[in-house]
PDB file of C-alpha atoms and ligand atoms in Angstrom:
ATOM      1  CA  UNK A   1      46.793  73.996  69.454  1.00 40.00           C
ATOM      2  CA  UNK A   2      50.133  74.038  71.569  1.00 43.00           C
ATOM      3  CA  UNK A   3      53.174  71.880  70.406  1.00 41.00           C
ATOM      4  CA  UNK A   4      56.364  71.114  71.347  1.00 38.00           C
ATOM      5  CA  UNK A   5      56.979  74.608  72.735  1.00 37.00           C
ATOM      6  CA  UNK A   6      54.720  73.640  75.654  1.00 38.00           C
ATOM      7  CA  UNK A   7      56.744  70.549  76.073  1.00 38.00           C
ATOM      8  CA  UNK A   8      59.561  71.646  76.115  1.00 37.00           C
ATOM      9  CA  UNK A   9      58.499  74.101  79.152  1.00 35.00           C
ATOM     10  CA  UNK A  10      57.120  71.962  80.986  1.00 36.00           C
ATOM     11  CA  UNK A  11      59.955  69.609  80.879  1.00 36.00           C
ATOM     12  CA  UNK A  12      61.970  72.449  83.147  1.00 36.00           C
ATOM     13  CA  UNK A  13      59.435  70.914  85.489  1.00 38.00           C
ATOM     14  CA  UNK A  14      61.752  67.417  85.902  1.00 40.00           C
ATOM     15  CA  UNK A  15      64.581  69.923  87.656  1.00 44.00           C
ATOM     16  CA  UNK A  16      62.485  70.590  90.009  1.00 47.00           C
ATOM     17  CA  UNK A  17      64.128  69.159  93.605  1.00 50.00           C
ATOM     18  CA  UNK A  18      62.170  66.481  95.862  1.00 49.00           C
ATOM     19  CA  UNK A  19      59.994  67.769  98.288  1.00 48.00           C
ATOM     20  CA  UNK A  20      61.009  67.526 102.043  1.00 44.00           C
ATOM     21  CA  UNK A  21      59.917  65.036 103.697  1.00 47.00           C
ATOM     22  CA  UNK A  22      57.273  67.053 105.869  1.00 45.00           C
ATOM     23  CA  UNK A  23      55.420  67.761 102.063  1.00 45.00           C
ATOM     24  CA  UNK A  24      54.662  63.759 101.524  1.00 46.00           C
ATOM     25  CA  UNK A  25      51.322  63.902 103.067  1.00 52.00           C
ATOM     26  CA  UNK A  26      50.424  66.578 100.773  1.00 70.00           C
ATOM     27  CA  UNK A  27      51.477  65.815  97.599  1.00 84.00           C
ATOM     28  CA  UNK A  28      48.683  64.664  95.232  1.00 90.00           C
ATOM     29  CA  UNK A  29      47.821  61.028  94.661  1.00 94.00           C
ATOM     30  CA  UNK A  30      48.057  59.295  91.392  1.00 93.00           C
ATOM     31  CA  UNK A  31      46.532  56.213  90.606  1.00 96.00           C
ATOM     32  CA  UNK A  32      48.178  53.977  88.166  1.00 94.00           C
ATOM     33  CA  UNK A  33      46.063  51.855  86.144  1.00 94.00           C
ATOM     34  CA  UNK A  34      48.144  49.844  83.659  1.00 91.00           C
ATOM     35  CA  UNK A  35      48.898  45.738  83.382  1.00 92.00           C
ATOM     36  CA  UNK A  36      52.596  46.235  81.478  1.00 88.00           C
ATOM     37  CA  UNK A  37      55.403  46.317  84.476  1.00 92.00           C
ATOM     38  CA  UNK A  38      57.510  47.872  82.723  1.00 86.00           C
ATOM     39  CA  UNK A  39      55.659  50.721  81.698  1.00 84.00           C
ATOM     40  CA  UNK A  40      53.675  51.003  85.064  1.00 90.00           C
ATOM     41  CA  UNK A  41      57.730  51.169  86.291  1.00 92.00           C
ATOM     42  CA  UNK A  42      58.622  54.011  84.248  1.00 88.00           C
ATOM     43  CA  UNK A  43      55.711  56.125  85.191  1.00 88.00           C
ATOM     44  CA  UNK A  44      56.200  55.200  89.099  1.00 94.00           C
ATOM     45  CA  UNK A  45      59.625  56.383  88.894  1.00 92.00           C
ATOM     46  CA  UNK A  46      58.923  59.095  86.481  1.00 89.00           C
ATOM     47  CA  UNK A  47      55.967  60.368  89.027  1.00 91.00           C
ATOM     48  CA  UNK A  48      58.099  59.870  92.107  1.00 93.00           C
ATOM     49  CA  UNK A  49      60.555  61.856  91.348  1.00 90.00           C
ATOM     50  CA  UNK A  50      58.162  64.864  90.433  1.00 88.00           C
ATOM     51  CA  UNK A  51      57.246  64.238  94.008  1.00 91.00           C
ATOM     52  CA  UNK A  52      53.645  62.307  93.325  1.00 93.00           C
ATOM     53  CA  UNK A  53      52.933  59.728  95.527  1.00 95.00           C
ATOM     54  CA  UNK A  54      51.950  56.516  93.145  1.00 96.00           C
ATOM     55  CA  UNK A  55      50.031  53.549  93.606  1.00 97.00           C
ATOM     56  CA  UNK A  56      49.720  51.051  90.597  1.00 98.00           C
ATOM     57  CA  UNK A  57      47.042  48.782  90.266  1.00 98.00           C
ATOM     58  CA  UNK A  58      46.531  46.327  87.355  1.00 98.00           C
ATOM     59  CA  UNK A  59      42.763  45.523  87.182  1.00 98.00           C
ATOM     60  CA  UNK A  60      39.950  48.336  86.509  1.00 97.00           C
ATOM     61  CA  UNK A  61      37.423  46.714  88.774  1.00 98.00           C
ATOM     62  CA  UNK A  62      40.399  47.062  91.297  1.00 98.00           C
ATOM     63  CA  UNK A  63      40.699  50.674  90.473  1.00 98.00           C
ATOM     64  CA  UNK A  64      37.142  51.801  90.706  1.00 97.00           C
ATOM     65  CA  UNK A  65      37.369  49.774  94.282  1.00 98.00           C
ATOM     66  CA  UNK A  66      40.484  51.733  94.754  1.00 98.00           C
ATOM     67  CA  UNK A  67      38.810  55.136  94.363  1.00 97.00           C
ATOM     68  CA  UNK A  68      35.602  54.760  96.292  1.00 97.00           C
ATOM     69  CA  UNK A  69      38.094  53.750  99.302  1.00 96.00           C
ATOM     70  CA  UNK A  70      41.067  56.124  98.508  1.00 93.00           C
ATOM     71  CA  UNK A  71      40.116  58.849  96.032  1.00 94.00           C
ATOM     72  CA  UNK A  72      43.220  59.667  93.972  1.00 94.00           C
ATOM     73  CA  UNK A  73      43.689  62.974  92.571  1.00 90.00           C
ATOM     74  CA  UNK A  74      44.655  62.084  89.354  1.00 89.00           C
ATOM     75  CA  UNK A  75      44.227  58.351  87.343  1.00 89.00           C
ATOM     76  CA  UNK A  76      46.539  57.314  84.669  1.00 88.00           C
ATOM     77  CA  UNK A  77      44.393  54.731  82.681  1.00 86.00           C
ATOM     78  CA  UNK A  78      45.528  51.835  80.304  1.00 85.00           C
ATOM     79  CA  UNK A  79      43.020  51.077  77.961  1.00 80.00           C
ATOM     80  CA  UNK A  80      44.182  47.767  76.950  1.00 84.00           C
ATOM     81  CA  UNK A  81      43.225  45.997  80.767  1.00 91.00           C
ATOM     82  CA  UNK A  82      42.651  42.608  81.374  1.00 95.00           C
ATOM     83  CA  UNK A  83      39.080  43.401  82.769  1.00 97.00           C
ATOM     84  CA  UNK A  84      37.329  46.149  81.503  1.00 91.00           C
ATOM     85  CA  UNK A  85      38.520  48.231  78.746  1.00 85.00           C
ATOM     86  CA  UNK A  86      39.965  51.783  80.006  1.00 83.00           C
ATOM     87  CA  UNK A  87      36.821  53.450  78.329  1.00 80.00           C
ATOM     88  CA  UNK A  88      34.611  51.182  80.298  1.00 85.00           C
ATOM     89  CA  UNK A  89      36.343  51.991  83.290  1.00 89.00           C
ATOM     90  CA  UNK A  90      36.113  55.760  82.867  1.00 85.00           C
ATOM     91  CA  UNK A  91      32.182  55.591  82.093  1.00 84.00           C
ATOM     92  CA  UNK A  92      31.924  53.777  85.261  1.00 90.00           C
ATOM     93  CA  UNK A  93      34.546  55.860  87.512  1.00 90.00           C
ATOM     94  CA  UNK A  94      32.394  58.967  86.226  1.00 85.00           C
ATOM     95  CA  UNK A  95      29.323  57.718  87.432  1.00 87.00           C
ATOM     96  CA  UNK A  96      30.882  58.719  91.088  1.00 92.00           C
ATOM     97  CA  UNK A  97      33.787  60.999  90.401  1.00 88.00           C
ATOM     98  CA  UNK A  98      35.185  63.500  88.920  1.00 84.00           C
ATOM     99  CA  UNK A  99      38.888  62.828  88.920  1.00 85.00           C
ATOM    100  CA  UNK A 100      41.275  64.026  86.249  1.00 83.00           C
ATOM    101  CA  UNK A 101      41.722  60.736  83.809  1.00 83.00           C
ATOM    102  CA  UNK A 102      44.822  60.395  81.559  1.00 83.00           C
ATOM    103  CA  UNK A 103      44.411  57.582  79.265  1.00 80.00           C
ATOM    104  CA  UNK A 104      47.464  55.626  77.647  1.00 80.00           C
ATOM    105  CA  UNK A 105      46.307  54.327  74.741  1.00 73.00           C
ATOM    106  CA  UNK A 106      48.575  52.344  71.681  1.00 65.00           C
ATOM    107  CA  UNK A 107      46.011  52.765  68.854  1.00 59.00           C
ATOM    108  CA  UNK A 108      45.174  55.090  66.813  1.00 60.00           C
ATOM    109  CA  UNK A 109      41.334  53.899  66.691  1.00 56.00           C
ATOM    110  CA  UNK A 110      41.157  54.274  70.372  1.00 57.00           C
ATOM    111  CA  UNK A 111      42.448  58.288  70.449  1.00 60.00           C
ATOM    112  CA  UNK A 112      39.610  58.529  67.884  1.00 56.00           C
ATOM    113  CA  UNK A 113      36.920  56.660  70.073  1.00 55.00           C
ATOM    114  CA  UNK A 114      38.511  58.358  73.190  1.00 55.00           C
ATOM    115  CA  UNK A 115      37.974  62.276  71.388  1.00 53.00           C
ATOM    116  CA  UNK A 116      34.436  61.109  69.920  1.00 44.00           C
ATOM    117  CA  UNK A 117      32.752  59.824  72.975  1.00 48.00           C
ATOM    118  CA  UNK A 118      34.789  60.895  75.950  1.00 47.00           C
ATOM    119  CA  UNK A 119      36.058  64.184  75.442  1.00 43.00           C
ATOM    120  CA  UNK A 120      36.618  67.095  73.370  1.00 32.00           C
ATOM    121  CA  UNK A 121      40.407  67.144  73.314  1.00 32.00           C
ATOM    122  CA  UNK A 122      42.064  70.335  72.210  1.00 31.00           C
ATOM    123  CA  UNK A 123      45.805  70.090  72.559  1.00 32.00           C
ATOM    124  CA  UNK A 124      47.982  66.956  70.225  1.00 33.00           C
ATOM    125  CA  UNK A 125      51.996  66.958  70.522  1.00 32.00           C
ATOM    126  CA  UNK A 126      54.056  63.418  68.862  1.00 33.00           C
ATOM    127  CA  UNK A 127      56.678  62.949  70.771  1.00 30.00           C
ATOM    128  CA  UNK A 128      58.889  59.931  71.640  1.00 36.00           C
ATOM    129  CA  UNK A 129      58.361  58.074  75.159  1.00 48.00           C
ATOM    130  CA  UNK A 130      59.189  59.304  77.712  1.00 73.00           C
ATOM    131  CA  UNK A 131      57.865  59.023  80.992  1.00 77.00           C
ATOM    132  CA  UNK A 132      59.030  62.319  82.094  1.00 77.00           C
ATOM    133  CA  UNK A 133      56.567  63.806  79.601  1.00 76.00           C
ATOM    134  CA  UNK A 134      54.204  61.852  80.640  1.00 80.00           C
ATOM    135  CA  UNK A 135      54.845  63.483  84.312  1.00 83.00           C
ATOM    136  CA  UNK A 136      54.789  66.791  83.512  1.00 81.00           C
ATOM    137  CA  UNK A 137      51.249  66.388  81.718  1.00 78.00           C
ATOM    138  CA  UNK A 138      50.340  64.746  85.562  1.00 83.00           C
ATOM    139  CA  UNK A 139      51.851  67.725  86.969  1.00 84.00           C
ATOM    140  CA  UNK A 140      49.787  70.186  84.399  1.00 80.00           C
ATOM    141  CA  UNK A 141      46.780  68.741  84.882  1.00 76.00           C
ATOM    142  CA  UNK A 142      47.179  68.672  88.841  1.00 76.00           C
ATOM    143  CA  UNK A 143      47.658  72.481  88.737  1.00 76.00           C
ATOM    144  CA  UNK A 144      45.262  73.372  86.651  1.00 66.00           C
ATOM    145  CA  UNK A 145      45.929  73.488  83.338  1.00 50.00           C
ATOM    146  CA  UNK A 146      43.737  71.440  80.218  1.00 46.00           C
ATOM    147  CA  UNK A 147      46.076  70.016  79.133  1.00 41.00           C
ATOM    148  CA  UNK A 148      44.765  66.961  76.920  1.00 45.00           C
ATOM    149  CA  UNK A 149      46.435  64.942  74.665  1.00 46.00           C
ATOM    150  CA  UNK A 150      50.059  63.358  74.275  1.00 46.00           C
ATOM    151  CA  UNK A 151      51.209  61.227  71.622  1.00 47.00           C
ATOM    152  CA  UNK A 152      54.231  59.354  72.866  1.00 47.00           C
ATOM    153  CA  UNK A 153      56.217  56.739  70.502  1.00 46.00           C
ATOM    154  CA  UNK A 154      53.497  53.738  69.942  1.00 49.00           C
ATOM    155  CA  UNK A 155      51.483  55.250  73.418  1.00 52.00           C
ATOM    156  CA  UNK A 156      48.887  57.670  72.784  1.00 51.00           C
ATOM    157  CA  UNK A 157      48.477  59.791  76.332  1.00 54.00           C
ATOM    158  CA  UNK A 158      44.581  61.249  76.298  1.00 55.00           C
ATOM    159  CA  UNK A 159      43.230  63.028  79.272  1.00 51.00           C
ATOM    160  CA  UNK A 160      39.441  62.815  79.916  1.00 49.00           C
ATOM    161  CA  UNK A 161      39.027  65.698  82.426  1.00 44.00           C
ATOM    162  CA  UNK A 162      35.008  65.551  82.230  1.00 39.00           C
TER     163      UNK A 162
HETATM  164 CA1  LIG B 201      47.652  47.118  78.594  1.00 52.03          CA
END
């Protein structure tokens, strides 16, 4: 298991400067599935300034839609939607891709489900919020990296990467 040390490293990642301009096209895609403004906020900000290009949606039927038009590279997923439930969503979203899936979840129940039925997460760090965090996990899991499982304050970041 890696702690805090990991965090800690990959927070280096927020000094980082903005790519140019010319980079935009490139950068990877996340997809922002979350019904709280404030929080989707954060994480739009949070992403943007790591140089992601964002779009937030609130609905997971809207979502899935999303993806089969626009394939993101990476989803951030609320579980609590109004809709479907962020587990639903996932089963459904892997019936058709394969895209990197961190979950935000605010129960401890739902990390359990998420680790029994969804993945077999390997990596657990408690941390307060902080959307930066939550960034450099994006980051991490864009290049490469497992990187699974967050705990931040109430918000329980899981990623389901199969
Ligand atoms: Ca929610």
């Amino acid at each position: 298991v890696r702690y805090a040390g990991q965090l800690t490293g990959a927070r280096a990642c927020g000094t980082v400067p903005a790519p140019c301009p010319s980079s935009l096209a490139a950068m990877p895609h996340i997809l922002i599935v979350e019904d709280e403004v404030a929080i989707a906020d954060t994480l739009i900000f949070a992403l943007q300034s790591e140089g992601f290009s964002t779009h937030w949606l609130t609905l997971a039927s809207a979502a899935l839609a999303y993806q089969q038009a626009t394939p993101a590279d990476l989803w951030i997923l609320d579980v609590g939607l109004p809709d479907l439930s962020g587990f639903e969503a996932c089963k459904q979203l892997r019936r058709f891709s394969e895209v990197p899936v961190l979950f935000l979840t605010a129960r401890n129940a739902e990390i359990d489900r998420v680790v029994g039925l969804e993945i077999g997460a390997d990596d657990y760090v408690t941390k307060p919020f902080s959307p930066r965090e939550v960034a450099a996990r994006v980051k991490a899991m864009n290049d490469g990296q497992r990187a699974l499982r967050v705990t931040v304050n109430n918000k329980h970041t899981l990623s389901c990467l199969d």
